[in-house]
Amino acid sequence: MKRILILICSLFALSALGYSATDTQVFPTSAGPVKITPLNHASTLIEAGGTTIYLDPAKPVKFSGLPKADLILITDIHGDHMDPDSIKEVSKPGTEIFAPPAVVQTVTAAKPIANGETKTWQAWTIEAIPAYNLKRGPEPGKLFHDKGRGNGYVLTYGGKRFYFSGDTEGVPEMRALKNIDVAFVCMNLPYTMPPDEAADAVKAFHPKIVIPYHYRGSDLTVFQKALEGTGIEVRLLNWYPEQ
């Protein structure tokens, strides 16, 4: 009953702030429900077992009225992922932060988690998955996201595995993922990959459910159509509520 009341109060708070409660996804697990709410672009609110996790809290999200973070996960150094002002706004005494070593240089309160590392936090297992470009960059010989700098994350709770890609193309480490229940996969040019490439990568690791995020400017119907007949459920959520 307490968990249900917390869920209802949280949904009312989100609605009051302009976030659609219909876009909040609730996933059952053996440890209780995991509630995931899209905030904006890559910013995500994750709630389970009375704890609150933010992934990449950043502007233009309005965090006033939202719960404070027990844990913050950062994926990369760019401002749409690492925003010190937003991190400060959602933090409280005792908030923990996990981030790639490159982020820790700026967000010094964060604990480093590098590509390939696994950490345990309360009832969660957190795996850092490499996130990087294979071919796209600002000029020849340079990439937007270098290998080893940024993380995606696989978060496991109550036997369910949730993947958040971070800024990446369809790299071998993504394609090799196993037993993913829900995948949040980026797609936006020129920085990551187009919808057709994202769909091809998703086919390789075949999550039960895939949700595009970090997709500003992308045609999601291309992604959706490319996955028809695969048995992968595609859910389209609104990650840009101000638009």
mmCIF file of C-alpha atoms in Angstrom:
data_model
loop_
_atom_site.group_PDB
_atom_site.id
_atom_site.type_symbol
_atom_site.label_atom_id
_atom_site.label_comp_id
_atom_site.label_asym_id
_atom_site.label_seq_id
_atom_site.Cartn_x
_atom_site.Cartn_y
_atom_site.Cartn_z
ATOM 1 C CA MET A 1 0.000 0.000 0.000
ATOM 2 C CA LYS A 2 2.846 2.408 0.871
ATOM 3 C CA ARG A 3 4.466 1.815 -2.538
ATOM 4 C CA ILE A 4 1.129 2.447 -4.282
ATOM 5 C CA LEU A 5 0.669 5.747 -2.413
ATOM 6 C CA ILE A 6 4.212 6.833 -3.317
ATOM 7 C CA LEU A 7 3.524 5.969 -6.963
ATOM 8 C CA ILE A 8 0.254 7.955 -7.013
ATOM 9 C CA CYS A 9 1.859 11.011 -5.371
ATOM 10 C CA SER A 10 4.750 10.872 -7.823
ATOM 11 C CA LEU A 11 2.399 10.722 -10.803
ATOM 12 C CA PHE A 12 0.482 13.766 -9.543
ATOM 13 C CA ALA A 13 3.766 15.673 -9.118
ATOM 14 C CA LEU A 14 4.876 14.815 -12.642
ATOM 15 C CA SER A 15 1.528 15.875 -14.083
ATOM 16 C CA ALA A 16 1.698 19.205 -12.271
ATOM 17 C CA LEU A 17 5.138 19.843 -13.764
ATOM 18 C CA GLY A 18 3.995 19.157 -17.309
ATOM 19 C CA TYR A 19 5.253 15.576 -17.671
ATOM 20 C CA SER A 20 2.690 13.147 -19.000
ATOM 21 C CA ALA A 21 1.819 10.375 -16.569
ATOM 22 C CA THR A 22 0.784 8.300 -19.580
ATOM 23 C CA ASP A 23 4.445 8.194 -20.647
ATOM 24 C CA THR A 24 5.568 6.789 -17.297
ATOM 25 C CA GLN A 25 6.298 3.083 -17.739
ATOM 26 C CA VAL A 26 5.855 0.618 -14.877
ATOM 27 C CA PHE A 27 7.684 -2.698 -15.152
ATOM 28 C CA PRO A 28 6.978 -5.560 -12.721
ATOM 29 C CA THR A 29 9.968 -7.329 -11.161
ATOM 30 C CA SER A 30 10.444 -9.924 -8.424
ATOM 31 C CA ALA A 31 11.491 -7.081 -6.075
ATOM 32 C CA GLY A 32 8.502 -4.857 -6.895
ATOM 33 C CA PRO A 33 7.697 -2.413 -9.701
ATOM 34 C CA VAL A 34 10.239 -0.221 -11.467
ATOM 35 C CA LYS A 35 8.760 3.080 -12.649
ATOM 36 C CA ILE A 36 10.598 4.924 -15.438
ATOM 37 C CA THR A 37 9.596 8.414 -16.551
ATOM 38 C CA PRO A 38 11.018 10.285 -19.566
ATOM 39 C CA LEU A 39 11.933 13.841 -18.583
ATOM 40 C CA ASN A 40 13.752 15.285 -21.599
ATOM 41 C CA HIS A 41 16.147 13.978 -24.254
ATOM 42 C CA ALA A 42 18.400 11.701 -22.134
ATOM 43 C CA SER A 43 17.172 12.794 -18.691
ATOM 44 C CA THR A 44 15.301 9.948 -17.028
ATOM 45 C CA LEU A 45 13.660 9.358 -13.656
ATOM 46 C CA ILE A 46 13.773 5.805 -12.271
ATOM 47 C CA GLU A 47 11.905 4.847 -9.097
ATOM 48 C CA ALA A 48 11.803 1.502 -7.323
ATOM 49 C CA GLY A 49 11.648 0.185 -3.764
ATOM 50 C CA GLY A 50 11.299 3.661 -2.299
ATOM 51 C CA THR A 51 14.490 4.930 -3.963
ATOM 52 C CA THR A 52 14.982 7.504 -6.709
ATOM 53 C CA ILE A 53 17.576 7.350 -9.476
ATOM 54 C CA TYR A 54 18.226 10.024 -12.092
ATOM 55 C CA LEU A 55 20.027 9.261 -15.321
ATOM 56 C CA ASP A 56 21.697 12.300 -16.919
ATOM 57 C CA PRO A 57 19.688 15.036 -15.168
ATOM 58 C CA ALA A 58 20.097 18.151 -17.301
ATOM 59 C CA LYS A 59 18.421 21.316 -18.546
ATOM 60 C CA PRO A 60 15.772 22.119 -19.653
ATOM 61 C CA VAL A 61 14.124 19.742 -17.163
ATOM 62 C CA LYS A 62 12.334 21.493 -14.301
ATOM 63 C CA PHE A 63 13.285 19.462 -11.229
ATOM 64 C CA SER A 64 11.493 21.549 -8.590
ATOM 65 C CA GLY A 65 8.737 19.365 -7.159
ATOM 66 C CA LEU A 66 10.357 16.133 -8.271
ATOM 67 C CA PRO A 67 11.882 13.775 -5.684
ATOM 68 C CA LYS A 68 15.523 14.201 -4.718
ATOM 69 C CA ALA A 69 18.004 11.623 -5.927
ATOM 70 C CA ASP A 70 19.325 8.704 -3.934
ATOM 71 C CA LEU A 71 21.566 7.884 -6.908
ATOM 72 C CA ILE A 72 22.604 9.809 -10.024
ATOM 73 C CA LEU A 73 24.109 8.120 -13.069
ATOM 74 C CA ILE A 74 25.973 10.181 -15.672
ATOM 75 C CA THR A 75 26.935 8.807 -19.088
ATOM 76 C CA ASP A 76 29.261 11.390 -20.689
ATOM 77 C CA ILE A 77 30.882 14.840 -20.504
ATOM 78 C CA HIS A 78 28.558 16.752 -22.849
ATOM 79 C CA GLY A 79 26.059 19.227 -21.418
ATOM 80 C CA ASP A 80 22.981 17.203 -22.295
ATOM 81 C CA HIS A 81 24.328 14.430 -20.026
ATOM 82 C CA MET A 82 26.590 16.151 -17.496
ATOM 83 C CA ASP A 83 24.981 19.298 -16.084
ATOM 84 C CA PRO A 84 26.486 20.310 -12.724
ATOM 85 C CA ASP A 85 23.590 22.722 -12.008
ATOM 86 C CA SER A 86 20.957 20.008 -12.436
ATOM 87 C CA ILE A 87 23.037 17.501 -10.492
ATOM 88 C CA LYS A 88 23.161 19.971 -7.600
ATOM 89 C CA GLU A 89 19.421 20.630 -7.856
ATOM 90 C CA VAL A 90 18.387 16.970 -7.564
ATOM 91 C CA SER A 91 20.981 16.088 -4.919
ATOM 92 C CA LYS A 92 20.440 15.838 -1.174
ATOM 93 C CA PRO A 93 22.699 14.795 1.718
ATOM 94 C CA GLY A 94 23.713 11.218 1.031
ATOM 95 C CA THR A 95 23.087 11.270 -2.732
ATOM 96 C CA GLU A 96 25.568 9.021 -4.524
ATOM 97 C CA ILE A 97 26.821 9.606 -8.070
ATOM 98 C CA PHE A 98 28.378 7.101 -10.449
ATOM 99 C CA ALA A 99 30.008 8.360 -13.632
ATOM 100 C CA PRO A 100 32.794 7.638 -16.128
ATOM 101 C CA PRO A 101 36.267 8.795 -15.022
ATOM 102 C CA ALA A 102 36.140 11.629 -17.601
ATOM 103 C CA VAL A 103 33.032 13.008 -15.861
ATOM 104 C CA VAL A 104 34.588 12.656 -12.400
ATOM 105 C CA GLN A 105 37.200 15.254 -13.433
ATOM 106 C CA THR A 106 34.359 17.819 -13.359
ATOM 107 C CA VAL A 107 31.786 16.218 -11.053
ATOM 108 C CA THR A 108 34.302 15.463 -8.325
ATOM 109 C CA ALA A 109 31.712 14.056 -5.901
ATOM 110 C CA ALA A 110 31.066 11.179 -8.322
ATOM 111 C CA LYS A 111 32.509 7.705 -7.916
ATOM 112 C CA PRO A 112 34.163 6.444 -11.101
ATOM 113 C CA ILE A 113 32.741 3.507 -13.018
ATOM 114 C CA ALA A 114 34.647 2.711 -16.198
ATOM 115 C CA ASN A 115 33.684 0.720 -19.285
ATOM 116 C CA GLY A 116 33.260 -2.925 -18.327
ATOM 117 C CA GLU A 117 32.981 -2.340 -14.583
ATOM 118 C CA THR A 118 30.078 -3.549 -12.444
ATOM 119 C CA LYS A 119 28.921 -2.001 -9.169
ATOM 120 C CA THR A 120 26.232 -2.915 -6.673
ATOM 121 C CA TRP A 121 24.050 -0.166 -5.217
ATOM 122 C CA GLN A 122 21.340 -1.229 -2.793
ATOM 123 C CA ALA A 123 19.171 -3.750 -4.700
ATOM 124 C CA TRP A 124 20.568 -2.698 -8.092
ATOM 125 C CA THR A 125 23.443 -4.072 -10.149
ATOM 126 C CA ILE A 126 24.980 -1.466 -12.457
ATOM 127 C CA GLU A 127 27.095 -2.490 -15.447
ATOM 128 C CA ALA A 128 28.980 0.155 -17.466
ATOM 129 C CA ILE A 129 28.709 -0.578 -21.191
ATOM 130 C CA PRO A 130 31.034 1.196 -23.661
ATOM 131 C CA ALA A 131 29.321 3.997 -25.608
ATOM 132 C CA TYR A 132 31.162 5.563 -28.524
ATOM 133 C CA ASN A 133 31.197 6.430 -32.216
ATOM 134 C CA LEU A 134 32.499 4.088 -34.849
ATOM 135 C CA LYS A 135 32.610 6.537 -37.746
ATOM 136 C CA ARG A 136 30.862 9.845 -37.035
ATOM 137 C CA GLY A 137 32.738 12.907 -35.900
ATOM 138 C CA PRO A 138 33.101 16.663 -36.331
ATOM 139 C CA GLU A 139 35.869 16.268 -38.917
ATOM 140 C CA PRO A 140 37.941 13.523 -40.558
ATOM 141 C CA GLY A 141 40.012 11.642 -38.030
ATOM 142 C CA LYS A 142 37.934 12.758 -35.045
ATOM 143 C CA LEU A 143 34.884 11.207 -33.390
ATOM 144 C CA PHE A 144 32.085 12.862 -31.433
ATOM 145 C CA HIS A 145 32.445 10.235 -28.702
ATOM 146 C CA ASP A 146 35.765 8.459 -28.246
ATOM 147 C CA LYS A 147 35.871 4.845 -27.124
ATOM 148 C CA GLY A 148 36.478 4.524 -23.388
ATOM 149 C CA ARG A 149 35.103 7.936 -22.403
ATOM 150 C CA GLY A 150 31.339 7.426 -22.084
ATOM 151 C CA ASN A 151 29.121 4.767 -20.544
ATOM 152 C CA GLY A 152 25.844 3.169 -21.312
ATOM 153 C CA TYR A 153 24.374 1.263 -18.380
ATOM 154 C CA VAL A 154 22.639 -2.042 -17.795
ATOM 155 C CA LEU A 155 20.659 -1.757 -14.563
ATOM 156 C CA THR A 156 19.381 -4.990 -13.017
ATOM 157 C CA TYR A 157 16.652 -4.993 -10.368
ATOM 158 C CA GLY A 158 14.465 -7.870 -9.266
ATOM 159 C CA GLY A 159 15.676 -10.040 -12.123
ATOM 160 C CA LYS A 160 14.848 -7.449 -14.846
ATOM 161 C CA ARG A 161 17.573 -5.886 -16.969
ATOM 162 C CA PHE A 162 17.235 -2.309 -18.233
ATOM 163 C CA TYR A 163 19.716 -0.919 -20.784
ATOM 164 C CA PHE A 164 20.331 2.788 -21.371
ATOM 165 C CA SER A 165 22.616 3.271 -24.362
ATOM 166 C CA GLY A 166 24.097 6.710 -23.729
ATOM 167 C CA ASP A 167 25.639 8.421 -26.770
ATOM 168 C CA THR A 168 26.727 5.646 -29.086
ATOM 169 C CA GLU A 169 26.510 4.017 -32.461
ATOM 170 C CA GLY A 170 25.652 0.331 -32.817
ATOM 171 C CA VAL A 171 28.961 -0.786 -31.350
ATOM 172 C CA PRO A 172 29.933 -4.455 -30.850
ATOM 173 C CA GLU A 173 29.438 -4.173 -27.083
ATOM 174 C CA MET A 174 25.812 -3.136 -27.608
ATOM 175 C CA ARG A 175 25.180 -5.848 -30.164
ATOM 176 C CA ALA A 176 26.602 -8.471 -27.785
ATOM 177 C CA LEU A 177 24.249 -7.658 -24.896
ATOM 178 C CA LYS A 178 22.250 -10.577 -23.508
ATOM 179 C CA ASN A 179 18.895 -10.959 -21.759
ATOM 180 C CA ILE A 180 17.826 -7.317 -21.917
ATOM 181 C CA ASP A 181 14.206 -6.810 -20.902
ATOM 182 C CA VAL A 182 13.917 -3.104 -21.736
ATOM 183 C CA ALA A 183 16.342 -1.106 -23.903
ATOM 184 C CA PHE A 184 16.443 2.680 -24.177
ATOM 185 C CA VAL A 185 18.364 3.374 -27.385
ATOM 186 C CA CYS A 186 19.617 6.706 -28.757
ATOM 187 C CA MET A 187 19.313 7.897 -32.355
ATOM 188 C CA ASN A 188 20.148 11.394 -33.520
ATOM 189 C CA LEU A 189 22.360 12.664 -36.308
ATOM 190 C CA PRO A 190 25.075 13.678 -36.642
ATOM 191 C CA TYR A 191 26.121 12.687 -33.121
ATOM 192 C CA THR A 192 25.057 9.053 -32.721
ATOM 193 C CA MET A 193 23.211 7.050 -35.396
ATOM 194 C CA PRO A 194 20.102 7.219 -37.592
ATOM 195 C CA PRO A 195 16.970 5.180 -36.813
ATOM 196 C CA ASP A 196 17.718 2.444 -39.346
ATOM 197 C CA GLU A 197 21.164 1.769 -37.855
ATOM 198 C CA ALA A 198 19.701 1.819 -34.355
ATOM 199 C CA ALA A 199 17.103 -0.749 -35.391
ATOM 200 C CA ASP A 200 19.788 -2.984 -36.899
ATOM 201 C CA ALA A 201 21.767 -2.901 -33.637
ATOM 202 C CA VAL A 202 18.637 -3.638 -31.609
ATOM 203 C CA LYS A 203 17.916 -6.694 -33.755
ATOM 204 C CA ALA A 204 21.342 -8.055 -32.804
ATOM 205 C CA PHE A 205 20.698 -8.136 -29.035
ATOM 206 C CA HIS A 206 16.897 -8.526 -29.255
ATOM 207 C CA PRO A 207 15.482 -6.928 -26.098
ATOM 208 C CA LYS A 208 11.898 -7.740 -25.186
ATOM 209 C CA ILE A 209 10.965 -4.029 -25.305
ATOM 210 C CA VAL A 210 12.801 -1.119 -26.934
ATOM 211 C CA ILE A 211 12.125 2.562 -26.303
ATOM 212 C CA PRO A 212 13.815 5.261 -28.415
ATOM 213 C CA TYR A 213 15.258 8.133 -26.390
ATOM 214 C CA HIS A 214 17.768 10.901 -27.134
ATOM 215 C CA TYR A 215 16.110 11.047 -30.564
ATOM 216 C CA ARG A 216 15.702 14.766 -31.277
ATOM 217 C CA GLY A 217 15.067 15.299 -34.998
ATOM 218 C CA SER A 218 14.799 11.581 -35.837
ATOM 219 C CA ASP A 219 11.959 9.889 -37.719
ATOM 220 C CA LEU A 220 10.847 7.234 -35.245
ATOM 221 C CA THR A 221 8.526 5.624 -37.788
ATOM 222 C CA VAL A 222 11.637 4.412 -39.647
ATOM 223 C CA PHE A 223 12.864 2.734 -36.464
ATOM 224 C CA GLN A 224 9.453 1.272 -35.702
ATOM 225 C CA LYS A 225 8.928 -0.104 -39.203
ATOM 226 C CA ALA A 226 12.403 -1.675 -39.293
ATOM 227 C CA LEU A 227 11.539 -3.756 -36.214
ATOM 228 C CA GLU A 228 8.158 -4.991 -37.428
ATOM 229 C CA GLY A 229 7.931 -8.774 -37.330
ATOM 230 C CA THR A 230 10.957 -9.212 -35.044
ATOM 231 C CA GLY A 231 8.974 -9.888 -31.889
ATOM 232 C CA ILE A 232 10.549 -6.827 -30.232
ATOM 233 C CA GLU A 233 7.930 -4.494 -28.778
ATOM 234 C CA VAL A 234 8.576 -0.846 -29.721
ATOM 235 C CA ARG A 235 7.207 1.810 -27.377
ATOM 236 C CA LEU A 236 7.299 5.456 -28.418
ATOM 237 C CA LEU A 237 7.347 7.976 -25.559
ATOM 238 C CA ASN A 238 7.456 11.763 -25.533
ATOM 239 C CA TRP A 239 10.928 12.838 -24.416
ATOM 240 C CA TYR A 240 10.374 16.465 -25.505
ATOM 241 C CA PRO A 241 7.359 17.713 -23.505
ATOM 242 C CA GLU A 242 8.157 21.379 -24.137
ATOM 243 C CA GLN A 243 7.774 20.977 -27.878
#
